[in-house]
Short mmCIF file of C-alpha atoms in Angstrom, two decimals:
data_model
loop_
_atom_site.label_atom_id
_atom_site.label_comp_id
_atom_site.label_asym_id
_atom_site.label_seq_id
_atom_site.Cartn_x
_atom_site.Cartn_y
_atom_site.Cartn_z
CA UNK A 1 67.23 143.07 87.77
CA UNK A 2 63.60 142.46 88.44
CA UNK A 3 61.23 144.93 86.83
CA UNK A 4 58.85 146.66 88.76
CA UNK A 5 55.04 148.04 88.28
CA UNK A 6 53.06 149.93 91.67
CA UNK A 7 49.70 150.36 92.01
CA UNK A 8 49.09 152.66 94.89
CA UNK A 9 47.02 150.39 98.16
CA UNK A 10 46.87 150.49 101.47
CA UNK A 11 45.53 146.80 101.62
CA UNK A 12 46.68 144.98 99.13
CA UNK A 13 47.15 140.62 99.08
CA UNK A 14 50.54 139.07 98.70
CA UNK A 15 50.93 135.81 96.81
CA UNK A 16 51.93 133.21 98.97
CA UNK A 17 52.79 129.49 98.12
CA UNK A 18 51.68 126.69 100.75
CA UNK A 19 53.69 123.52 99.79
CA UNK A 20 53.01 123.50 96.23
CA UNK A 21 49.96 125.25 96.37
CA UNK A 22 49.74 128.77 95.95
CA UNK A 23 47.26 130.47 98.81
CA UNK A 24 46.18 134.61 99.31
CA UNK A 25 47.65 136.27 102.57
CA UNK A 26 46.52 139.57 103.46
CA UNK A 27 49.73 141.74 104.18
CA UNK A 28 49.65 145.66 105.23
CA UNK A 29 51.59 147.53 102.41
CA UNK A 30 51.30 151.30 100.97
CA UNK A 31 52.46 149.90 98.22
CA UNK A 32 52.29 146.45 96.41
CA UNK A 33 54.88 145.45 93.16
CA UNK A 34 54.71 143.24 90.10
CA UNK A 35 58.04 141.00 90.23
CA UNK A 36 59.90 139.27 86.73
CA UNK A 37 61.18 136.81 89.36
CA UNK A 38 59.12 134.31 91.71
CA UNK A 39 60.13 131.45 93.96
CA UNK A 40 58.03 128.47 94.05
CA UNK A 41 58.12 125.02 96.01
CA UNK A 42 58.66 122.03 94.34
CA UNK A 43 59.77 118.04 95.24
CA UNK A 44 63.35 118.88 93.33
CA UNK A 45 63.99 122.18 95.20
CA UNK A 46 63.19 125.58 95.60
CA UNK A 47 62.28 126.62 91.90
CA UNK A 48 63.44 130.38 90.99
CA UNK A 49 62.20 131.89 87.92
CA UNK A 50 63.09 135.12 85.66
CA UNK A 51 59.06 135.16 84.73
CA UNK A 52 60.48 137.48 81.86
CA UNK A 53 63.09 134.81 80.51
CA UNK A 54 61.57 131.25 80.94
CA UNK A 55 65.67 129.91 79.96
CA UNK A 56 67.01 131.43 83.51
CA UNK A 57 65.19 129.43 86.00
CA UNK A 58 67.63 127.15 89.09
CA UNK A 59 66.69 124.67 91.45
CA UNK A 60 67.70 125.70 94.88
CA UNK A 61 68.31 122.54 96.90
CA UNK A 62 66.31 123.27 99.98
CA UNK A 63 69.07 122.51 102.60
CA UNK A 64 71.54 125.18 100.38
CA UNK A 65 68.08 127.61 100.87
CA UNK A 66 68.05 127.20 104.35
CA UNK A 67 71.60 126.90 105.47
CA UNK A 68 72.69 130.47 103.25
CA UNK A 69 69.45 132.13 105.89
CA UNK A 70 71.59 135.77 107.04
CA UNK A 71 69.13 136.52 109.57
CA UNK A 72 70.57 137.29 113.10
CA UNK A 73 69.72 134.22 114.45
CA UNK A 74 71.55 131.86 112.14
CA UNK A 75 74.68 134.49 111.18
CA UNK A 76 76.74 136.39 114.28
CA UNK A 77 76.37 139.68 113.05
CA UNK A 78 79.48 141.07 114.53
CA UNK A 79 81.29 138.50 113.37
CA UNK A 80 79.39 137.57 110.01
CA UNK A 81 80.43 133.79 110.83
CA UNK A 82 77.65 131.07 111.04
CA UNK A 83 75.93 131.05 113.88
CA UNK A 84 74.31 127.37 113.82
CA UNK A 85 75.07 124.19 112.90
CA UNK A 86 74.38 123.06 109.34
CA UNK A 87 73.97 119.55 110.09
CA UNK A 88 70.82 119.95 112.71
CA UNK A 89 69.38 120.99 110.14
CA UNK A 90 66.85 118.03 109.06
CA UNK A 91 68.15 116.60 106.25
CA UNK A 92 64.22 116.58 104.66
CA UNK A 93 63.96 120.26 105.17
CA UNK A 94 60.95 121.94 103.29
CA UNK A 95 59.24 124.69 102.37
CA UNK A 96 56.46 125.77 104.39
CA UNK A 97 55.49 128.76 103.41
CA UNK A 98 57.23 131.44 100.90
CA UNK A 99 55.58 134.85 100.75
CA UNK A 100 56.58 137.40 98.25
CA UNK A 101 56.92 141.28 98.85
CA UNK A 102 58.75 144.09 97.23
CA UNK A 103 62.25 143.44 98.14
CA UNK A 104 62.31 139.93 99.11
CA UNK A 105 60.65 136.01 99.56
CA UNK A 106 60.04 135.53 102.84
CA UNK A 107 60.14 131.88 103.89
CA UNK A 108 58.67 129.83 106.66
CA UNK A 109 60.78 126.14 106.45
CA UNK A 110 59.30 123.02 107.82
CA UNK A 111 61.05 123.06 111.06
CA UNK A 112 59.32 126.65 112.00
CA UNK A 113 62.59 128.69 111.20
CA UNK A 114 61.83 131.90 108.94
CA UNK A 115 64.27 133.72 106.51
CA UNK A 116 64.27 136.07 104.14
CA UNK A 117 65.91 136.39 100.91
CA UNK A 118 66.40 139.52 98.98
CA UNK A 119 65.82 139.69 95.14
CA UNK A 120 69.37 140.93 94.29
CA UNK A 121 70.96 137.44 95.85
CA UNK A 122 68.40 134.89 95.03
CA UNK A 123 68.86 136.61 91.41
CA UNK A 124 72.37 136.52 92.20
CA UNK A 125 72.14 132.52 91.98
CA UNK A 126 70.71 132.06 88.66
CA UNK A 127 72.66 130.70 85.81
CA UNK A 128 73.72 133.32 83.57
CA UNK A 129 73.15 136.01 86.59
CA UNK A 130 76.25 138.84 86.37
CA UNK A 131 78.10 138.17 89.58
CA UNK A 132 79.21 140.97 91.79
CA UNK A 133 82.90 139.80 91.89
CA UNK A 134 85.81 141.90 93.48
CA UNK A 135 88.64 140.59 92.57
CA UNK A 136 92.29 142.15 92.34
CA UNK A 137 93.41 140.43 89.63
CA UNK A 138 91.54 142.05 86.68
CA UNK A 139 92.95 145.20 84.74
CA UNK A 140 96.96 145.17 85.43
CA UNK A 141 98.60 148.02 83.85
CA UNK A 142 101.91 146.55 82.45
CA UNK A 143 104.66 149.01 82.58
CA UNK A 144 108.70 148.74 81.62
CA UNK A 145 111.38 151.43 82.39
CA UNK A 146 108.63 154.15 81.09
CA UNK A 147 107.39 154.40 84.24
CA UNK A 148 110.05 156.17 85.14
CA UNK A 149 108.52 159.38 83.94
CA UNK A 150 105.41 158.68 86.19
CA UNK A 151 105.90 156.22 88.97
CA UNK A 152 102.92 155.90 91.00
CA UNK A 153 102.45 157.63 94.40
CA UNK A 154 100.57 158.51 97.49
CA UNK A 155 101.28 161.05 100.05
CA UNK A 156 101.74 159.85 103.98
CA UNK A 157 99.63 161.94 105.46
CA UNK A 158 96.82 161.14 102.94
CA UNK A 159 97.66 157.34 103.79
CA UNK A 160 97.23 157.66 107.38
CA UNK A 161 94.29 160.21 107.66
CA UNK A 162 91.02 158.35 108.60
CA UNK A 163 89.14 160.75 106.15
CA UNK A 164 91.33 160.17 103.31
CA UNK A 165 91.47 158.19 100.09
CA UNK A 166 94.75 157.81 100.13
CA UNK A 167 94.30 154.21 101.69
CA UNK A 168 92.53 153.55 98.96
CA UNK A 169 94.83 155.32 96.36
CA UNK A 170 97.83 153.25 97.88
CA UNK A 171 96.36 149.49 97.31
CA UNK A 172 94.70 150.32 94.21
CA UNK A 173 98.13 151.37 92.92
CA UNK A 174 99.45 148.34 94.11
CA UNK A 175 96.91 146.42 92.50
CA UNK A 176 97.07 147.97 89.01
CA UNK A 177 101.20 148.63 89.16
CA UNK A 178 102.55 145.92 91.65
CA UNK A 179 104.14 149.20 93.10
CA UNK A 180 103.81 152.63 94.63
CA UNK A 181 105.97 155.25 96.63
CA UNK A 182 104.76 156.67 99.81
CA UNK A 183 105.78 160.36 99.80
CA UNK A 184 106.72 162.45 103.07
CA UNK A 185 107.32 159.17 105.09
CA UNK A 186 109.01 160.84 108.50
CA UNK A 187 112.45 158.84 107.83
CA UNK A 188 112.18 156.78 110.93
CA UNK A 189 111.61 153.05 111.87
CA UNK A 190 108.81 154.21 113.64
CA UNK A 191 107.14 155.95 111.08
CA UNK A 192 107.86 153.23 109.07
CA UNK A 193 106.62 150.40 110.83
CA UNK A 194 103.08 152.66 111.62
CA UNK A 195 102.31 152.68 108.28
CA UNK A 196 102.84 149.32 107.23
CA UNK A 197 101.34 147.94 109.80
CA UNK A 198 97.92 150.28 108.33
CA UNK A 199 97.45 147.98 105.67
CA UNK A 200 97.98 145.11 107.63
CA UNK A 201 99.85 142.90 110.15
CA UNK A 202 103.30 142.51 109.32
CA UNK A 203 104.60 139.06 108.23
CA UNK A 204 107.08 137.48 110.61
CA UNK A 205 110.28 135.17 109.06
CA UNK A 206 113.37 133.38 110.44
CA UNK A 207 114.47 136.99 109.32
CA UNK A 208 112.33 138.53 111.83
CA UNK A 209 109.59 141.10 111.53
CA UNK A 210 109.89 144.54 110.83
CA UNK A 211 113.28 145.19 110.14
CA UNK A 212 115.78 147.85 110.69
CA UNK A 213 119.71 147.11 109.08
CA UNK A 214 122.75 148.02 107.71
CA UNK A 215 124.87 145.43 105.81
CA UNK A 216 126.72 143.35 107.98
CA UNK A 217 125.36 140.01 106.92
CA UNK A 218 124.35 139.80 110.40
CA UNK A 219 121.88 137.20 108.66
CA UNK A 220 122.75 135.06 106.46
CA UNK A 221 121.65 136.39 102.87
CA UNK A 222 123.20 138.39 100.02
CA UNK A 223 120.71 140.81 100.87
CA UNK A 224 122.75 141.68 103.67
CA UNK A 225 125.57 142.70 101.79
CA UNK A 226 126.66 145.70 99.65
CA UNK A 227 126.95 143.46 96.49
CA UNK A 228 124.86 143.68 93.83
CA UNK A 229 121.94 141.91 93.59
CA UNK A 230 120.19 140.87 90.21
CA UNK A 231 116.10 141.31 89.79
CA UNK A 232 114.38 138.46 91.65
CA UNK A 233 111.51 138.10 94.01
CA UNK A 234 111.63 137.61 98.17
CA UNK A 235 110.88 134.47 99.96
CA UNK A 236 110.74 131.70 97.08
CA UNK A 237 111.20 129.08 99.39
CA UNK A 238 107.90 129.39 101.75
CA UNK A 239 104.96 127.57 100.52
CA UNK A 240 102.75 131.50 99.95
CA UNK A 241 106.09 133.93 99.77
CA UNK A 242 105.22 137.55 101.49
CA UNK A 243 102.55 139.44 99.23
CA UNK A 244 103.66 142.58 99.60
CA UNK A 245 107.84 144.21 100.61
CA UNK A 246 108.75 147.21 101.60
CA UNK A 247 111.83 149.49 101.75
CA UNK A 248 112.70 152.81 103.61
CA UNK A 249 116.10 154.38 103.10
CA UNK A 250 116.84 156.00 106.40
CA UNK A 251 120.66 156.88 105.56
CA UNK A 252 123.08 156.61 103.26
CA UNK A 253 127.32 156.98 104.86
CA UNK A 254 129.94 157.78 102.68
CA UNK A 255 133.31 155.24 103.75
CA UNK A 256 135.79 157.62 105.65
CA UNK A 257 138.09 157.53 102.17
CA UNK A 258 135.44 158.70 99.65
CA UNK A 259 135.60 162.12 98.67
CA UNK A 260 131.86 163.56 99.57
CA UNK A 261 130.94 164.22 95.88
CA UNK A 262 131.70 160.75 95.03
CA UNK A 263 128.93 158.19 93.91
CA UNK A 264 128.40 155.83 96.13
CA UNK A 265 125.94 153.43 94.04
CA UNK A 266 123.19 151.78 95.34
CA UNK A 267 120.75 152.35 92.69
CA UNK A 268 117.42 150.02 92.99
CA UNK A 269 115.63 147.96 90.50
CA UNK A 270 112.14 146.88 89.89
CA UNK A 271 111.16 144.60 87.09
CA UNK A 272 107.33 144.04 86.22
CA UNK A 273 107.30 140.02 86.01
CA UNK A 274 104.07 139.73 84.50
CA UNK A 275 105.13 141.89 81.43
CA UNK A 276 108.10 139.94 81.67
CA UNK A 277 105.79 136.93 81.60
CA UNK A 278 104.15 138.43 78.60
CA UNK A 279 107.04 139.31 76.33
CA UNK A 280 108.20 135.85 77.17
CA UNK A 281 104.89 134.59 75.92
CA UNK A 282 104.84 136.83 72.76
CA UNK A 283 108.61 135.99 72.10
CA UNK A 284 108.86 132.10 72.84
CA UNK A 285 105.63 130.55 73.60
CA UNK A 286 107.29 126.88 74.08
CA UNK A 287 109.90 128.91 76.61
CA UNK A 288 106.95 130.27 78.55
CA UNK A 289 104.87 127.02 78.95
CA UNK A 290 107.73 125.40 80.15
CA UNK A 291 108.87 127.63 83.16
CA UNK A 292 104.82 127.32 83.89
CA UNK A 293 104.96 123.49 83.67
CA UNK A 294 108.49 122.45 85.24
CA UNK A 295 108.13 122.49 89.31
CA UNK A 296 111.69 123.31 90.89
CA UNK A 297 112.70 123.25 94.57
CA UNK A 298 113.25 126.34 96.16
CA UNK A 299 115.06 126.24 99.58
CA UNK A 300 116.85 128.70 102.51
CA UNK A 301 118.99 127.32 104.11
CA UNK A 302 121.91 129.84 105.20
CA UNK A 303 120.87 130.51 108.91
CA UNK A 304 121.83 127.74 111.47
CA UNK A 305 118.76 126.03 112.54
CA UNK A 306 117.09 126.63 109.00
CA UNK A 307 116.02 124.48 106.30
CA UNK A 308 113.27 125.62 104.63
CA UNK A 309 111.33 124.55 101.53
CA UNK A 310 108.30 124.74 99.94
CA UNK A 311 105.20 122.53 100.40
CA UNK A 312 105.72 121.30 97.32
CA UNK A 313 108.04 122.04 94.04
CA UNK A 314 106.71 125.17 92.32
CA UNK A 315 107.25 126.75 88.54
CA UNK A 316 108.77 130.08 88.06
CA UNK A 317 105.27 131.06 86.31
CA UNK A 318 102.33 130.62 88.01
CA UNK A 319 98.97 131.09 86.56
CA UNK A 320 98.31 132.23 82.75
CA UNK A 321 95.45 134.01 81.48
CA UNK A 322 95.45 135.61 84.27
CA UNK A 323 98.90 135.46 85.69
CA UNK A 324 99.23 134.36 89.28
CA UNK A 325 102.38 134.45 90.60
CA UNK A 326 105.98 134.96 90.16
CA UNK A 327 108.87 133.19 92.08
CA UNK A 328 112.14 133.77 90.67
CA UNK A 329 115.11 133.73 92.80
CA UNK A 330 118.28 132.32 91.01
CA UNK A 331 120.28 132.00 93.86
CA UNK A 332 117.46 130.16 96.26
CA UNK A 333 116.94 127.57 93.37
CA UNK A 334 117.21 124.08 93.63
CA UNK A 335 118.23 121.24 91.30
CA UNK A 336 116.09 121.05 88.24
CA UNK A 337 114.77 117.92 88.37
CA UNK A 338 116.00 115.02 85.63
CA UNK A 339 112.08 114.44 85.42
CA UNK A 340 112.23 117.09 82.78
CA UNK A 341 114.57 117.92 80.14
CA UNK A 342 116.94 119.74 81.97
CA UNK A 343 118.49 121.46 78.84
CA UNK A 344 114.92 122.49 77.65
CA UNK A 345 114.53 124.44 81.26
CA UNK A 346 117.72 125.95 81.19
CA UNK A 347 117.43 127.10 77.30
CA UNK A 348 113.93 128.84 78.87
CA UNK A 349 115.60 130.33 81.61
CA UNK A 350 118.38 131.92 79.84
CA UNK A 351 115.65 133.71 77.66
CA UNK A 352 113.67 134.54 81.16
CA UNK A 353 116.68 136.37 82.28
CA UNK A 354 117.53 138.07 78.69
CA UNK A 355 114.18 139.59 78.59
CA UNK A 356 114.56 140.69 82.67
CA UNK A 357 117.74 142.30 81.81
CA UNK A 358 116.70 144.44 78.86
CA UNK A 359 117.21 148.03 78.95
CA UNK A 360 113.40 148.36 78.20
CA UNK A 361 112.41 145.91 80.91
CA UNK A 362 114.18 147.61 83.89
CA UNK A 363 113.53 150.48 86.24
CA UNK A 364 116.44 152.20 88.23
CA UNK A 365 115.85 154.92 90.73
CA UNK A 366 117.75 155.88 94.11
CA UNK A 367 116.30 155.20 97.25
CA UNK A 368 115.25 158.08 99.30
CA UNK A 369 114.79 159.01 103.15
CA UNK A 370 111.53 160.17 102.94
CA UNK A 371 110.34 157.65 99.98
CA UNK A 372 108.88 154.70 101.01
CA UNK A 373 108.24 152.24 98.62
CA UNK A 374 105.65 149.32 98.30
CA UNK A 375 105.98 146.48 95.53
CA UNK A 376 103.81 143.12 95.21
CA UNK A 377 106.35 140.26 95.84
CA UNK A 378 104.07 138.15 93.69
CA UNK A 379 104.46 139.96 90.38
CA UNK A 380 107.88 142.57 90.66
CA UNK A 381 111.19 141.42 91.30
CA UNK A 382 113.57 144.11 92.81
CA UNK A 383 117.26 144.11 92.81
CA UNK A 384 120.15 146.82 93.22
CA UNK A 385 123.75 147.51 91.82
CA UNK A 386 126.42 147.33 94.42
CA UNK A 387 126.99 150.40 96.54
CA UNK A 388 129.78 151.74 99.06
CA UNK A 389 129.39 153.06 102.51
CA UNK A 390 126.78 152.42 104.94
CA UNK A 391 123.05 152.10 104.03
CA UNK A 392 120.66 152.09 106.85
CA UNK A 393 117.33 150.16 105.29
CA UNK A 394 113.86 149.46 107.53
CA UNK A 395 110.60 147.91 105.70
CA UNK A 396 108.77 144.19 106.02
CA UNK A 397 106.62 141.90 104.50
CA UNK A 398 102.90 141.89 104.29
CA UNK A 399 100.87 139.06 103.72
CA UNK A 400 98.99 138.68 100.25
CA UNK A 401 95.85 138.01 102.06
CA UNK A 402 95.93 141.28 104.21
CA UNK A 403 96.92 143.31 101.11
CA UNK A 404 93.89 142.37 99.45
CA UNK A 405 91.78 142.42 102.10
CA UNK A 406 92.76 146.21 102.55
CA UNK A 407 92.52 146.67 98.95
CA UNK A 408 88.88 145.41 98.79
CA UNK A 409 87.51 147.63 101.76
CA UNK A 410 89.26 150.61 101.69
CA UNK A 411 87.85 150.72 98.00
CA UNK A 412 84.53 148.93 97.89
CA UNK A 413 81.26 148.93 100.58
CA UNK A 414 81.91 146.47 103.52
CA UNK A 415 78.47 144.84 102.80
CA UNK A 416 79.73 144.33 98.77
CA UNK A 417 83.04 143.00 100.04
CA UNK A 418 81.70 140.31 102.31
CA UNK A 419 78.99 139.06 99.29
CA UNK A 420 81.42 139.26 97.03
CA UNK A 421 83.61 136.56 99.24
CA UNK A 422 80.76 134.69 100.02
CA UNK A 423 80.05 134.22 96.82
CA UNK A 424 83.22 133.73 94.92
CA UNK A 425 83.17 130.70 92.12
#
């Protein structure tokens, strides 16, 4: 941060640098300030120094300087998009002018255009400056079937009050758990739907949008069944798979011959991959780098008129320190390519899934009317034991994007957010 000293004025001189010439300009002030930092004209750039650390000093290429201007002429400020084109700029674009006041360098460029840079960003572009960076994939919390004590929650109304942190409260969970229940959901599509669609727009498929079923493998997918289905993640086979899944139980039917104390199954499973991931790691390091190096086709092709891949092949483990991404689907798997050592995968594999089905990995719970829940597609894979009766089931996909924009501003300034993206390395 740039220090600071005041001397109380009415009339005080600014420095201000003419080409590379420094000049006095009288500016009205009740107050002038001292700066650590100064920006200075020179053939090479705009120089900007940390006068109280001679090693933090960058050359700002002039046509960078002048194209990053926010003012309301060059940025749409309902939109926050550019508002000019960056290649009218002259491609010899200098400095004319650069006057320095309390909060910012003012700038007068060759062309007769004037902008304004605050401290905090042109500080923010030095070397070994701290960088404001949002970003949802620091400080996971881990979890195995302990969290069964203590899964995490929200409460609807909280959710869907304008006034309320419970926006807030819902993606951060998501962020820090890959999960999180939504209490006192009215058990309805409608209510349902309303709330997903909150966080953002919901993601359509070949499947559809929001969706509303009962097993009748009206669609072509296990998913549509009453089997049971082992821990895996959605969607493996589009190029981004959904970011975030939901499910609602609206109803569960006993069959006409079950007595009506009689189980009927249908318990629900939720696997954190990325503690997966990192047991895997701990356990077998050569089993982990290879489901992160060996790219497998992933494909759906039940539904007539579909046949759908990836963009390109993709590992099971995406991303390391920190994890990306998870795609696991046994069932939507392709061949594994010859171009590896087939046998190597497969011994890797084998250890993915022992570690997936360990009593310590897994978390069962029954679905509830009432009890929505949320998971992150990219990190927890969800499955269920086999169930009788009818099960009525609504929910959809949200794209990662959307989740993490909603994340970002329902927990962080707009104005942070949008330098923070603007910004990212």
């Amino acid at each position: 941060m740039h220090s600071i000293r005041l001397w109380n004025s009415v009339l005080r001189p600014s420095r201000s640098v003419v080409g590379g010439r420094s000049a006095m300009v009288s500016v009205t002030s009740r107050q002038t300030r001292s700066f650590s930092m100064a920006l200075e004209n020179s053939k090479s750039g705009a120089v900007l120094k940390n006068l109280e650390n001679k090693s933090e000093e960058a050359i700002l290429p002039k046509i960078w300087l002048r194209d990053n201007c926010r003012c309301t002429s060059c940025v749409n400020q309902d939109t926050m998009q550019r508002n000019f084109n960056t290649f009218e700029i002259p491609e010899n674009i200098d400095l004319k002018t650069i006057e320095m006041t309390d909060d910012a360098a003012h700038v007068t460029w060759s062309d007769l255009h004037s902008s304004s840079y605050t401290w905090k960003w042109l500080e923010s572009t030095l070397p070994k400056a701290t960088k404001t960076t949002i970003s949802e994939k620091d400080n996971k919390k881990l979890w195995g079937s302990e969290i069964t004590a203590n899964p995490p929650e929200v409460v609807y109304n909280d959710v869907m009050s304008a006034g309320s942190d419970g926006m807030a409260k819902l993606t951060n969970n998501l962020r820090l758990y890959g999960l999180c229940f939504v209490t006192g959901t009215p058990p309805t599509p409608e209510a349902s739907e309303k709330l997903l669609s909150t966080i953002g727009p919901i993601r359509n498929t070949h499947y559809g949008g929001f969706y509303d079923f009962i097993p009748d493998l009206a669609l072509a997918d296990t998913a549509y069944t009453n089997l049971a289905l082992s821990a895996h993640t959605d969607t493996t086979y589009f190029s981004e798979p959904a970011g975030l899944q939901s499910f609602h139980l609206l109803s569960h039917t006993a069959p006409s011959t079950s007595a009506n104390n009689e189980a009927l199954g249908g318990q629900s499973l939720l696997v954190d991959g990325f503690h997966a991931a990192a047991v895997l790691k701990a356990e077998s390091p050569e089993d982990y780098d290879c489901l992160r190096t060996v790219r497998l086709p992933w494909h759906a092709s039940g539904n007539e008129g579909v046949a759908i891949s990836p963009d390109e092949t993709y590992p099971v483990i995406e991303g390391d320190s920190p994890l990306r991404r998870i795609r696991w689907n046994n069932d939507d798997r392709g061949v594994v390519p010859m171009t590896s050592d087939a046998s190597v995968w497969y011994r890797a594999a084998r250890k993915w899934h022992e570690i997936l089905t360990r009593k310590e990995t897994e978390y069962w719970f029954q679905l509830q009317p009432g009890r929505l829940l949320i998971f992150d597609n990219w990190r927890v894979l969800h499955g269920r034991s086999a169930f009788e009766g009818t099960r009525r089931i609504c929910g959809g996909y949200i794209s990662r994007d959307d989740f993490v924009s909603q994340w970002k501003l329902s927990n962080y300034p707009r104005d942070e957010v949008i330098a923070s993206n603007i910004q990212r390395q």
